[in-house]
Coordinates of C-alpha atoms in Angstrom, one line a residue:
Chain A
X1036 CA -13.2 -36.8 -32.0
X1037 CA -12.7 -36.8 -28.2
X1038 CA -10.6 -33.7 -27.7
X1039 CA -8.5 -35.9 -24.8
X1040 CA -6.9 -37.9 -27.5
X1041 CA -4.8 -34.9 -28.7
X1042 CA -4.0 -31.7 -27.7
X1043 CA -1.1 -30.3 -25.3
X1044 CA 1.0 -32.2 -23.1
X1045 CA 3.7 -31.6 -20.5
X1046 CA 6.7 -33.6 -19.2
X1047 CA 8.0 -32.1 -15.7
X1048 CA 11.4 -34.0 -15.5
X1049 CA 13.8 -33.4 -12.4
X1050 CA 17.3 -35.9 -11.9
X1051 CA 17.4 -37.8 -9.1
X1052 CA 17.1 -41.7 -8.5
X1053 CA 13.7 -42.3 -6.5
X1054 CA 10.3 -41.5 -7.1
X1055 CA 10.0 -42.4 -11.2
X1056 CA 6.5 -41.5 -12.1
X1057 CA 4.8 -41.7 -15.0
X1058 CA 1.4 -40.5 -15.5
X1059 CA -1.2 -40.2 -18.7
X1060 CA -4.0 -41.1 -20.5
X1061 CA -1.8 -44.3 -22.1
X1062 CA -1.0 -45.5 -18.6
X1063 CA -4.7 -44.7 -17.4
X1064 CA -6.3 -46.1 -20.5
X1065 CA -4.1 -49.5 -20.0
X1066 CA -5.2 -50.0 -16.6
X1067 CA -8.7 -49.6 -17.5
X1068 CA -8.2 -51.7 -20.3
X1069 CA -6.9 -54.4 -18.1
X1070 CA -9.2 -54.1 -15.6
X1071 CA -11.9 -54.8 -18.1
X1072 CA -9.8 -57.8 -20.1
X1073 CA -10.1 -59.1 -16.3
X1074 CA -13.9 -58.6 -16.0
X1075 CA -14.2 -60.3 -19.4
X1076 CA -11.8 -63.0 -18.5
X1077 CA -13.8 -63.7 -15.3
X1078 CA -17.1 -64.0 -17.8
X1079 CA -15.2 -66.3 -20.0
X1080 CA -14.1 -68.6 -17.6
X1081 CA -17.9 -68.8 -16.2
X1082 CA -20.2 -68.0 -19.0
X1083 CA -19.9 -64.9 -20.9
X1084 CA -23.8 -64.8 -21.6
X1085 CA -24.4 -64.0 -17.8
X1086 CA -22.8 -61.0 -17.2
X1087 CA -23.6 -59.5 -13.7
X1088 CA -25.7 -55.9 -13.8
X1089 CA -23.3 -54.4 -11.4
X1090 CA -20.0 -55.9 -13.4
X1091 CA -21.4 -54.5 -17.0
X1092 CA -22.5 -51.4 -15.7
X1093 CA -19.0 -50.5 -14.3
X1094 CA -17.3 -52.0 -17.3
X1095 CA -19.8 -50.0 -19.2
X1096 CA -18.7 -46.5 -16.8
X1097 CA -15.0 -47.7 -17.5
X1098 CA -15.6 -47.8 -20.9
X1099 CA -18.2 -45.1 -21.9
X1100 CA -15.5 -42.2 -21.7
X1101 CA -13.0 -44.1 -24.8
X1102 CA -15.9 -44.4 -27.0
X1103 CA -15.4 -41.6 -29.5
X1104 CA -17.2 -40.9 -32.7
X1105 CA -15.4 -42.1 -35.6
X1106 CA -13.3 -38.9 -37.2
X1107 CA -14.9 -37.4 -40.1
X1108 CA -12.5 -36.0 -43.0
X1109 CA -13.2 -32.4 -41.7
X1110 CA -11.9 -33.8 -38.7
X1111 CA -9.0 -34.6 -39.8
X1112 CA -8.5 -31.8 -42.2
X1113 CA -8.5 -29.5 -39.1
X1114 CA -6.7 -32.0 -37.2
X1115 CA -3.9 -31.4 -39.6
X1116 CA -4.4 -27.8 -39.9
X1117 CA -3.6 -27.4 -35.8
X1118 CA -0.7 -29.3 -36.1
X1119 CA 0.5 -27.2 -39.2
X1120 CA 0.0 -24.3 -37.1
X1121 CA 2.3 -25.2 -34.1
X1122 CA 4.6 -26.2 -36.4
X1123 CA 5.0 -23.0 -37.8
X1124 CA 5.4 -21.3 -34.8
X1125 CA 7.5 -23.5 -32.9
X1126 CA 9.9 -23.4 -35.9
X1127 CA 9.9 -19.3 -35.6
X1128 CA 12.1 -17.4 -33.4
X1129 CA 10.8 -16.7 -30.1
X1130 CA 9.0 -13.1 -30.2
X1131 CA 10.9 -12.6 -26.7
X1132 CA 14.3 -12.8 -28.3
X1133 CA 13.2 -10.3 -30.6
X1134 CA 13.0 -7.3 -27.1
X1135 CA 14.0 -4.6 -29.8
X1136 CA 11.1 -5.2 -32.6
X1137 CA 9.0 -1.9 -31.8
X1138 CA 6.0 -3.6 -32.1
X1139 CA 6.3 -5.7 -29.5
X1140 CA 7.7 -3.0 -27.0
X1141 CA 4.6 -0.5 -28.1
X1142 CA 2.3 -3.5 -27.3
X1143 CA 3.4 -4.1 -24.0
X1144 CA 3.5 -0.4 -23.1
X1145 CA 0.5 0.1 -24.2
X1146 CA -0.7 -2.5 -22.2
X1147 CA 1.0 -1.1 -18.7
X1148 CA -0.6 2.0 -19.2
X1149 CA -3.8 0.3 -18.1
X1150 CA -1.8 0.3 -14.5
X1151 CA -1.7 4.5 -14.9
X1152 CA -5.3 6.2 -14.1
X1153 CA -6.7 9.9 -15.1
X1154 CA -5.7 10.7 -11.1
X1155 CA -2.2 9.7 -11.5
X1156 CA -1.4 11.5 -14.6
X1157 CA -3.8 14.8 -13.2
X1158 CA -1.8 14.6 -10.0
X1159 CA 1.9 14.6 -11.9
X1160 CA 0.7 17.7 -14.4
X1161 CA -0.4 19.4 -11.5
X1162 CA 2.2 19.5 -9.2
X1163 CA 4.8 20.3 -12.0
X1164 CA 2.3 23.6 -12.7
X1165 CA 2.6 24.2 -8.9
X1166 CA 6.7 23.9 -9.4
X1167 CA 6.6 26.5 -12.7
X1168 CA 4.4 28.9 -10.9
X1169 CA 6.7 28.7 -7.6
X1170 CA 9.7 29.1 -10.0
X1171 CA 8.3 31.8 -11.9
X1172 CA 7.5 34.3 -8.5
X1173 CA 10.9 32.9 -7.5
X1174 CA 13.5 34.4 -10.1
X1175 CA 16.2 32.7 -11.8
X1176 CA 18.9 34.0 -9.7
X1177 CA 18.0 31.9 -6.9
X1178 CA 19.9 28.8 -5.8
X1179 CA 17.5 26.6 -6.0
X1180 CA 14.9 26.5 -8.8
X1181 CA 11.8 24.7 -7.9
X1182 CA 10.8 23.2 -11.1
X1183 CA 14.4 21.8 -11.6
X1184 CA 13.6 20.0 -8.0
X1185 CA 9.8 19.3 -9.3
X1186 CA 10.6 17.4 -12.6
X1187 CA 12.7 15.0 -11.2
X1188 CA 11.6 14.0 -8.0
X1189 CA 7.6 13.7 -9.5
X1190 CA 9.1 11.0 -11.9
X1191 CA 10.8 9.1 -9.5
X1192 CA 8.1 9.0 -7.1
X1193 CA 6.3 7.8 -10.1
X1194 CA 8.5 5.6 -10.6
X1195 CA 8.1 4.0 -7.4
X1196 CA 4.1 4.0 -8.0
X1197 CA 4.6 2.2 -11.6
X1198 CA 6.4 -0.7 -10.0
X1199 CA 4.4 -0.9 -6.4
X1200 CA 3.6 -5.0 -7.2
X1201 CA 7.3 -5.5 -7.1
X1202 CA 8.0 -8.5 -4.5
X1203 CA 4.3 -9.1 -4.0
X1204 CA 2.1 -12.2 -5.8
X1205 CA 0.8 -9.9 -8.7
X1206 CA 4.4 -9.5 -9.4
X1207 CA 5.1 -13.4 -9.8
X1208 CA 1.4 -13.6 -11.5
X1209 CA 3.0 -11.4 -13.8
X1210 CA 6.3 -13.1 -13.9
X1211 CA 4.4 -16.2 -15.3
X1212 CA 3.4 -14.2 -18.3
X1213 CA 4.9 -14.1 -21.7
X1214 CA 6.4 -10.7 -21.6
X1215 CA 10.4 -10.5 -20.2
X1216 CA 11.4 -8.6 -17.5
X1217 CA 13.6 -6.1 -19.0
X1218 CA 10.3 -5.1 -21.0
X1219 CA 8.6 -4.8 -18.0
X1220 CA 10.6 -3.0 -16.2
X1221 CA 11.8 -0.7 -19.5
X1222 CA 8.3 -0.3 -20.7
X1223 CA 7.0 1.4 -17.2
X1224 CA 10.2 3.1 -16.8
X1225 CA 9.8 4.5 -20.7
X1226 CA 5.8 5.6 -19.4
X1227 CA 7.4 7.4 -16.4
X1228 CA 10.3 9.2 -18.1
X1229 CA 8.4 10.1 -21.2
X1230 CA 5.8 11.7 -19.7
X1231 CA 7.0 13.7 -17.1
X1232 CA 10.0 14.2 -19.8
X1233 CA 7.0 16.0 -22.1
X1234 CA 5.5 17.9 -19.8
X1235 CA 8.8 19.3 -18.8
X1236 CA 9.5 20.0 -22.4
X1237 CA 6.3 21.8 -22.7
X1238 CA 6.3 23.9 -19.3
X1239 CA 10.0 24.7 -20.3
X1240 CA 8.8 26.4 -23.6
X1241 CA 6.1 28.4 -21.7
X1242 CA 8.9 29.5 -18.8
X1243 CA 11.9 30.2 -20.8
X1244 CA 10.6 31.0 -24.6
X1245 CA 11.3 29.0 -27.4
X1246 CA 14.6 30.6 -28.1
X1247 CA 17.7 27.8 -29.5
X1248 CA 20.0 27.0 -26.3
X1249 CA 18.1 28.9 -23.8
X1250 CA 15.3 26.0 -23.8
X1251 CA 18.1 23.2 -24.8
X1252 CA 20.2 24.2 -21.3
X1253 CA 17.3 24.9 -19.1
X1254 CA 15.4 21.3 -20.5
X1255 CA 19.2 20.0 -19.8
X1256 CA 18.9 21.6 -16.3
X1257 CA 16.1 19.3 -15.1
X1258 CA 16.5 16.4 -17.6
X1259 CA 19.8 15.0 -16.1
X1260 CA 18.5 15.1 -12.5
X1261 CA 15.2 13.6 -13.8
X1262 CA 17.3 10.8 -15.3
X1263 CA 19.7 10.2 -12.3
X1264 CA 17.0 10.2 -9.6
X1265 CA 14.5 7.7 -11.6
X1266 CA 17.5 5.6 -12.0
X1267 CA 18.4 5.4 -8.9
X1268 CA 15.1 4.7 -7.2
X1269 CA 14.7 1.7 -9.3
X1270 CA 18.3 0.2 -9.1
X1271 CA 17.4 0.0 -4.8
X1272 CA 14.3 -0.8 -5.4
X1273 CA 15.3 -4.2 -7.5
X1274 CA 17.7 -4.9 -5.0
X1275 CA 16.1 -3.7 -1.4
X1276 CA 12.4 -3.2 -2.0
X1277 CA 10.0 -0.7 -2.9
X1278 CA 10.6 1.3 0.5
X1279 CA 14.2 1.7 -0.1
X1280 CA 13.5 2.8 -3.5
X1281 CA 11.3 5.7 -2.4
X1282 CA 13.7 6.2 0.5
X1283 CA 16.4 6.8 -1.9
X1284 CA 15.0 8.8 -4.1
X1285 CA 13.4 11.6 -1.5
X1286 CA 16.9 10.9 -0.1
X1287 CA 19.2 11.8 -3.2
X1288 CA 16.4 15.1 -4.1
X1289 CA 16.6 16.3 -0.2
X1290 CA 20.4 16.3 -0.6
X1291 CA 20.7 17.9 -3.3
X1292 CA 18.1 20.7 -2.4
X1293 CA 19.7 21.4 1.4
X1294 CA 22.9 21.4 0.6
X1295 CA 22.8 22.7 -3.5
X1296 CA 25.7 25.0 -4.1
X1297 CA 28.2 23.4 -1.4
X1298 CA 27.8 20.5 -3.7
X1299 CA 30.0 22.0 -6.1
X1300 CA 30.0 20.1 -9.3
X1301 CA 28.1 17.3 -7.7
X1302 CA 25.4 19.5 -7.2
X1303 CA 23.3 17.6 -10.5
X1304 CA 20.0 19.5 -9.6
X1305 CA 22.0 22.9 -11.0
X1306 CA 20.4 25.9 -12.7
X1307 CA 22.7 27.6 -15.5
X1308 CA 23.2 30.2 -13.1
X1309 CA 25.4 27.7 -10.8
X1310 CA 29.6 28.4 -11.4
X1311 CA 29.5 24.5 -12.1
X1312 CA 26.5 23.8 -14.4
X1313 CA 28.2 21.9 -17.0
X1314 CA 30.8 19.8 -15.0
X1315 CA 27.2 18.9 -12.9
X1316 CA 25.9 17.9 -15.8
X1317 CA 28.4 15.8 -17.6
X1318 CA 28.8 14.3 -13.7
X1319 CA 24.8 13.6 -14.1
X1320 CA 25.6 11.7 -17.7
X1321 CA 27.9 9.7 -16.9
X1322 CA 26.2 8.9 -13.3
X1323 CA 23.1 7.8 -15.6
X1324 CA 25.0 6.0 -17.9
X1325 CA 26.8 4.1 -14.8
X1326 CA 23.3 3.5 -13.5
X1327 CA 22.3 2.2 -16.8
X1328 CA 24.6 -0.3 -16.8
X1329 CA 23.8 -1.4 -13.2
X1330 CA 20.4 -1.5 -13.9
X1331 CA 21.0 -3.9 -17.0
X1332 CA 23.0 -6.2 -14.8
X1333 CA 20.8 -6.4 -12.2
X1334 CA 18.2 -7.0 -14.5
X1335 CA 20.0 -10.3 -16.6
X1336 CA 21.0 -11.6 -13.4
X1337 CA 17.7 -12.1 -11.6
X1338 CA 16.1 -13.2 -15.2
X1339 CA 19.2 -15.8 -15.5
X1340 CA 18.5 -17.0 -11.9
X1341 CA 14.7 -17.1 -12.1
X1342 CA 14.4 -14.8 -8.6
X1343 CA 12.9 -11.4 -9.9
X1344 CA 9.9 -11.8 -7.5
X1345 CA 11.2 -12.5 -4.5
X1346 CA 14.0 -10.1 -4.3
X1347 CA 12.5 -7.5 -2.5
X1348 CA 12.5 -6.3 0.9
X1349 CA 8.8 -6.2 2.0
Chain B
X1300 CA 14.6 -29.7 -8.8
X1301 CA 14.3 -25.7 -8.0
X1302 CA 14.3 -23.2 -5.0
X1303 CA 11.2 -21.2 -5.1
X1304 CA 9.2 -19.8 -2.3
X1305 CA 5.5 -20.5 -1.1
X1306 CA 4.8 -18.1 0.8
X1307 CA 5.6 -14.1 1.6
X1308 CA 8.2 -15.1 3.8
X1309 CA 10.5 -16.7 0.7
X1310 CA 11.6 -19.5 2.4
X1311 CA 13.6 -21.7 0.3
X1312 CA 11.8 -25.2 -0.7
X1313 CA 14.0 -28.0 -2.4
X1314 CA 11.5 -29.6 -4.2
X1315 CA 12.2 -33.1 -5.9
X1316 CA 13.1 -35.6 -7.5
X1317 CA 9.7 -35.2 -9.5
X1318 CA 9.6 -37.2 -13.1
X1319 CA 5.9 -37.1 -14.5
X1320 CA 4.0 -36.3 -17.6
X1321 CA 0.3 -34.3 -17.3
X1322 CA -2.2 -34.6 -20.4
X1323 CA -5.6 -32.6 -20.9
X1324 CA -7.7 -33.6 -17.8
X1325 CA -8.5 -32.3 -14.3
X1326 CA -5.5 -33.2 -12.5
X1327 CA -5.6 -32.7 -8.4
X1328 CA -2.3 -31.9 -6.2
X1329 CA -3.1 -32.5 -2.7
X1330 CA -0.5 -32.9 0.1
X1331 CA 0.1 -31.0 3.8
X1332 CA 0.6 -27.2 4.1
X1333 CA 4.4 -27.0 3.2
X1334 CA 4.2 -30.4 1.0
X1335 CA 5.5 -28.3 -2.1
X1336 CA 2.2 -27.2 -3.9
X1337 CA 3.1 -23.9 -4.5
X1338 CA 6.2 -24.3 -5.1
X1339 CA 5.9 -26.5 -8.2
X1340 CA 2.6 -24.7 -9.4
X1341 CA 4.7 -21.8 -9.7
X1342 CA 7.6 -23.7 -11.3
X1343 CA 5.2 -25.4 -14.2
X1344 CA 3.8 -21.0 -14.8
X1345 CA 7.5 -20.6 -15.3
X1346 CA 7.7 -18.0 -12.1
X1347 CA 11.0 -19.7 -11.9
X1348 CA 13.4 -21.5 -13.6
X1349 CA 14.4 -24.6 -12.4
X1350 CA 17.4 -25.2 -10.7
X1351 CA 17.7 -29.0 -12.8
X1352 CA 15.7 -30.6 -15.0
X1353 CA 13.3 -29.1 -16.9
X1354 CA 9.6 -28.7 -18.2
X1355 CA 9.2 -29.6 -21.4
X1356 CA 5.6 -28.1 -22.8
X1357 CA 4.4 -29.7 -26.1
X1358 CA 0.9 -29.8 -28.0
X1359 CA 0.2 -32.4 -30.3
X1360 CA 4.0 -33.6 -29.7
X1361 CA 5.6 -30.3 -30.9
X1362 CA 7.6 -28.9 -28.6
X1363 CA 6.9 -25.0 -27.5
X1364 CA 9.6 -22.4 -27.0
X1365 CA 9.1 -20.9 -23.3
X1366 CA 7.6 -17.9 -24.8
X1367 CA 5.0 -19.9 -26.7
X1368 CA 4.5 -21.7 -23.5
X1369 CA 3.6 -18.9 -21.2
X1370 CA 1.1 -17.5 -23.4
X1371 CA -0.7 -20.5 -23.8
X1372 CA -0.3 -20.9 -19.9
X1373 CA -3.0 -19.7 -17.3
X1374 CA -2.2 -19.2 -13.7
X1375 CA -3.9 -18.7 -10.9
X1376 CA -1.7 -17.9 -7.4
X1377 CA -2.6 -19.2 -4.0
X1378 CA -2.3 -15.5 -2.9
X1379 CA -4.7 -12.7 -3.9
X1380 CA -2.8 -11.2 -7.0
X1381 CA -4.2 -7.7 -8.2
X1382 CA -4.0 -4.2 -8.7
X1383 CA -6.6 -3.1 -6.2
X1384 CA -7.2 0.5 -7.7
X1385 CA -8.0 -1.4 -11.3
X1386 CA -11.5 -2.7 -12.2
X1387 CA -12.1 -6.2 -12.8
X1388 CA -12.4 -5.2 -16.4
X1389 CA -9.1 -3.1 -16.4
X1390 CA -7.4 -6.0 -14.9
X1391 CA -8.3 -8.7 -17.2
X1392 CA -7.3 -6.2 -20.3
X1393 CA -4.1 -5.5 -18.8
X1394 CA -3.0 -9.4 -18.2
X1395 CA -5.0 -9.6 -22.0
X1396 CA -2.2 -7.2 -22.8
X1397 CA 0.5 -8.6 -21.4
X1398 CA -0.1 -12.1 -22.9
X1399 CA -0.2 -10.3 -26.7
X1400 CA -4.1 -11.0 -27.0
X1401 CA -6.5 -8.4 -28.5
X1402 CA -7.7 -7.5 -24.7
X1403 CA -10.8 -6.4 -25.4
X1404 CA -11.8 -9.4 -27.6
X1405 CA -10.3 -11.9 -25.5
X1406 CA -12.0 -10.4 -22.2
X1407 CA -15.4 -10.7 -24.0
X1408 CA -14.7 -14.2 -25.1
X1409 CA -14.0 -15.0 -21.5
X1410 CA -16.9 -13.4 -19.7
X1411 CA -18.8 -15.2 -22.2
X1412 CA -16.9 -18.9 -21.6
X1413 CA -17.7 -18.0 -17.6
X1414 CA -20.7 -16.8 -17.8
X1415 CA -22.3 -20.5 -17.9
X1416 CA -21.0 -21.3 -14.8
X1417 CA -20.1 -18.4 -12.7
X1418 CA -20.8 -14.9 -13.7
X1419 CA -18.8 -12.4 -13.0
X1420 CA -20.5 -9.4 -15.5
X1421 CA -22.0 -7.7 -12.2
X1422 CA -18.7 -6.8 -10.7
X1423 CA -16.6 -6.2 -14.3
X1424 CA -16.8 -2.1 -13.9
X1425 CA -15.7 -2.6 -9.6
X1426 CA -12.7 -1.8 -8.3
X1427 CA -10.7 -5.0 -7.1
X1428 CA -10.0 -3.6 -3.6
X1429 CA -13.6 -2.8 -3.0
X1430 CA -14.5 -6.9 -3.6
X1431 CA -14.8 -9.3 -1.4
X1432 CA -12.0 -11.8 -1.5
X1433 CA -14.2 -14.8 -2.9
X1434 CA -14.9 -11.7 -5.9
X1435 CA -11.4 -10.9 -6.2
X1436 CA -10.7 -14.8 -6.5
X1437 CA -12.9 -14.9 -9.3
X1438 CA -11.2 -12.2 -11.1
X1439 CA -8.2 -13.8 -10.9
X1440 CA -9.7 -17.1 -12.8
X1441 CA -10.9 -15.4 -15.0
X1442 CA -7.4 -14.3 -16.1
X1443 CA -6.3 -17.2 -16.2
X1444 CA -8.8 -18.6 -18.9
X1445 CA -7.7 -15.4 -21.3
X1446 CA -6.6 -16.4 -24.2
X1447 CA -8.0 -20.2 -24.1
X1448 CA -4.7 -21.8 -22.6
X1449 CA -3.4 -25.0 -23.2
X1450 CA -2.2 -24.9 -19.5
X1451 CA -3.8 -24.1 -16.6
X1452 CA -2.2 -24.4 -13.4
X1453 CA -4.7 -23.2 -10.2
X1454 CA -2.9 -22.8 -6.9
X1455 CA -6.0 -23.2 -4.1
X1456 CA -8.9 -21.9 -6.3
X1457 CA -11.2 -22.6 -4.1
X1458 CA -10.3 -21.1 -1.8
X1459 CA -12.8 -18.2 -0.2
X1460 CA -15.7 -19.1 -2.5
X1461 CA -18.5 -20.2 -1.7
X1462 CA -20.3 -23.5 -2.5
X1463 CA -22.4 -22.3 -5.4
X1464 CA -19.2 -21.2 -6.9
X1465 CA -17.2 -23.6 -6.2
X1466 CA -19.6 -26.2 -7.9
X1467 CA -19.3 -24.0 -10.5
X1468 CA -15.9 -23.2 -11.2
X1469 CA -15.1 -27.4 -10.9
X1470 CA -18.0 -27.6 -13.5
X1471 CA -15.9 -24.9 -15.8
X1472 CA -12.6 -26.7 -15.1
X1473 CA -13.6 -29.7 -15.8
X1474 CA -15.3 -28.5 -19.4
X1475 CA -11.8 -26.9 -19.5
X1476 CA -10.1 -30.1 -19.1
X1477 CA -11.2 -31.8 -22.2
X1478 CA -8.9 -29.8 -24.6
X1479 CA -6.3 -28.6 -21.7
X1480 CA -4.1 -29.8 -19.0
X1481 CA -5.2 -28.2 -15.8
X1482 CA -3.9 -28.9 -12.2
X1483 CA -5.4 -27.7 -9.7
X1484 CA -4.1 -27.8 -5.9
X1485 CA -6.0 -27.9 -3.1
X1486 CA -5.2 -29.6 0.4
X1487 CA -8.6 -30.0 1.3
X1488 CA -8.8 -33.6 0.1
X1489 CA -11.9 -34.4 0.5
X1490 CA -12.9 -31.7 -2.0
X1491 CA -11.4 -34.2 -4.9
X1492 CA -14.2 -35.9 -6.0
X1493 CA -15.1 -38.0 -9.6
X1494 CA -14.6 -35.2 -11.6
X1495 CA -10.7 -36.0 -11.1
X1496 CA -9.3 -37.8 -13.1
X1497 CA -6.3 -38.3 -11.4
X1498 CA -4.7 -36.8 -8.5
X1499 CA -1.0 -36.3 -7.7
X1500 CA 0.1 -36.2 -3.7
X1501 CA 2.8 -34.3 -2.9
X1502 CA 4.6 -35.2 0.5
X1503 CA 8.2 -33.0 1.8
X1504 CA 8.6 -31.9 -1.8
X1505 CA 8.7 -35.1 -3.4
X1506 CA 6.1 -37.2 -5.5
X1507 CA 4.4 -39.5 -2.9
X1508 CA 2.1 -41.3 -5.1
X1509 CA -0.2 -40.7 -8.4
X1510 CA -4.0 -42.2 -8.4
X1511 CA -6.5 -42.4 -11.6
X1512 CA -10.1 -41.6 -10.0
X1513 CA -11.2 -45.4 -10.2
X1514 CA -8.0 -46.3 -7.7
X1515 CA -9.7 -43.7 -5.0

């Protein structure tokens, strides 16, 4: 069976009151058809037994692409089975409504991890050794610890390096595929946090011990400000661009590091020597929790208006 | 119909009125630079939503959700779109990926669809920024066939290759078209030969005028 007798279709329909088109294979085949009622009409009228070469062998041309085998029963059988099959699965639920189904979410992380190389994940586990050795010939009395500082601004560099195609054609490439944006943005911001969040965990256990709340406040420590600067680069970088992301984030760490203590309990990047750790930390929560809810905003209203790859800066 | 952008600037494009149905063939959209090419080749891969009206995407007369849609969908940009530190192979598993497909399956199945007509094994293991544009071109077909789509909508896909390949890749499209709709844009017009078997012109964002290849 001539596969262009069946198969998909698509009907691009916008209102407005000129320029009606329709095109297909029915329109197409009925002109051809006509044309060649018009040949043989000419024939009849003359003599039908003298046939021109040059008019039979274009009525042939027009003709030789409709003549189809006749469909055999397997044919049809599979015929039926296809259409069976799209039934099915345009009478289930769209898997994109279903963003919370673990499955899906592990599959499309799995598949942006492709994005991450060996270098990327090397770099990141080496520079947060370099903070914990810098930390550990510091002291804990200092004001500023540099794995606290490390952690968070390593994660929302990365961060800015998961989502580098933002405004720019692989983005709208990627747009066009069947995977939302809040799981693409969720499911390299998950990659980011998760891993720098376990390497954390780990180089926490070898720098403070594995004793109860020690290792709980001093994970806490960096956690928060790990959570508030990621955050923060990717809010301004879905609104101003990738630049103003990274701007923001060295912006928000190199505040926090000049000016630490005179921060008082905005000072998020805290040790649990600071006179205001916890208030800086329940300040950090609820400034990630704030930012989570920005983010989510920001996120339904470019998918509602159809502009995630074009708001950008560059 | 939509606001969309063609270009890196993002000018805004009203494109419309536009009222047309595409069936499994080689379809050509030709018109001037700034005609609306891009603009609507990025509204039929669902880049955007249109402001009104809509796109209705069936097969065999059922009706797909949009999810269904876009992975049956294959899309090739008029700009180079790629990760340029990933290798060709890398990038074709990661859009396999992304469009729910067993990657490395459905990248073997399209090297081998390809391979009759232009092969692109030699530079699989490359990276994408170290190719030449024509290469990374290539790559970014071959995305687009992942998955056998029921839709394939090629924005200037001739564009930097050279003749051997592009004789090769209207070949491919043109196997391609007896099972699929595909539209490919180009404003070369001359480039539009028989294998067409109709062509759509596109004039200030509006449908100017639809030919089947007998008519041109």
């Amino acid at each position: 069976m001539n596969g262009k007798d069946r198969g998909p279709g698509m009907l691009s329909r916008t209102n407005g009151e000129a320029g009606n088109h329709e095109v297909g294979k029915d329109e197409a085949r009925n002109n051809e058809i006509l044309r060649s009622d018009e040949i043989l009409r000419k024939d009849d009228i003359s003599n039908a037994e003298t046939l021109h070469d040059s008019e039979e062998a274009e009525l042939r041309r027009i003709l030789a692409r409709y003549t189809i085998e006749a469909p055999t029963t397997d044919d049809t059988a599979q015929f039926a089975a296809g259409l069976l099959r799209h039934w099915d699965a345009a009478e289930e639920p769209s898997p994109a409504a279903g963003i919370g189904k673990p499955f899906h979410m592990l599959q499309m992380i799995q598949a942006q991890l492709k994005l991450f190389q060996w270098p990327f994940w090397l770099a990141s586990a080496t520079v947060l050794v370099l903070g914990l050795l810098v930390e550990t010939a510091a002291g804990s009395e200092a004001a500023v610890q540099p794995f606290i500082f490390t952690a968070p601004l390593l994660a929302a560099l990365g961060v800015c390096f998961a989502f580098r195609s933002y405004g720019t054609p692989m983005f709208r490439l990627e747009m066009s595929l069947p995977v939302t944006p809040m799981l693409l943005i969720f499911g390299r911001l998950t990659i980011i946090v998760a891993y720098n969040s376990i390497l954390g965990v780990c180089l926490s256990l070898f720098l403070v011990g594995g004793t109860g709340s020690g290792i709980a406040a001093y994970v806490f420590s960096w956690l928060v400000p790990l959570g508030a600067t990621c955050l923060s680069a990717l809010i301004v970088m879905l609104y101003a661009g990738l630049n103003a992301g990274i701007f923001m984030s060295v912006l928000v760490w190199s505040v926090q590091l000049w000016l630490n203590k005179h921060l008082g309990m905005f000072y998020i990047f805290s040790s649990e020597t600071s006179g205001y750790w916890m208030e800086s930390k329940v300040i950090g929560v609820l400034l990630i929790l704030l930012l989570t809810g920005l983010l989510w905003l920001r996120i339904r209203w470019l998918k509602l208006s159809g502009r995630l790859a074009v708001s950008n800066g560059n | 119909m939509g606001r969309s952008s063609s270009d890196s600037s993002a000018r805004e494009l009203e494109l419309g009125p536009i009222n047309m149905k595409l069936y499994p063939g080689l379809t050509g959209l030709i018109g001037a630079n700034g005609a609306g090419k891009s603009a609507l080749m990025e509204l039929l891969a669902q880049v955007w939503k249109p402001g009104r009206g809509e796109i209705v995407y069936e097969i065999n007369g059922i009706q797909l959700h949009g999810f269904e849609a876009r992975r049956l969908t294959g899309y090739v940009p008029q700009q180079i779109s790629i990760y340029e530190h990933l290798t060709v192979l890398d990038y074709l598993q990661y859009i396999a990926g992304l469009k729910c497909l067993d990657d490395r399956a459905a990248v073997r199945a399209v090297i081998r669809q390809m391979s009759e007509w232009l092969d692109i094994r030699p530079v699989l293991h490359k990276k994408l920024g170290q190719l030449s544009v024509g290469q990374q071109r290539l790559a970014m077909i071959a995305q687009a066939f992942l998955g056998a789509p029921a839709f394939l909508f090629l924005d200037e896909p001739f564009a930097s290759l050279d003749i051997r390949m592009r004789r090769g890749l209207l070949d491919m499209l043109a196997e391609a078209a007896q099972r699929s709709v595909v539209l490919v844009s180009s404003h070369i017009t001359e480039e539009m030969n028989e294998e067409y078997d109709r062509i759509i012109t596109l004039a200030d964002g509006k449908l100017e005028a639809i030919t089947a290849d007998y008519e041109w």
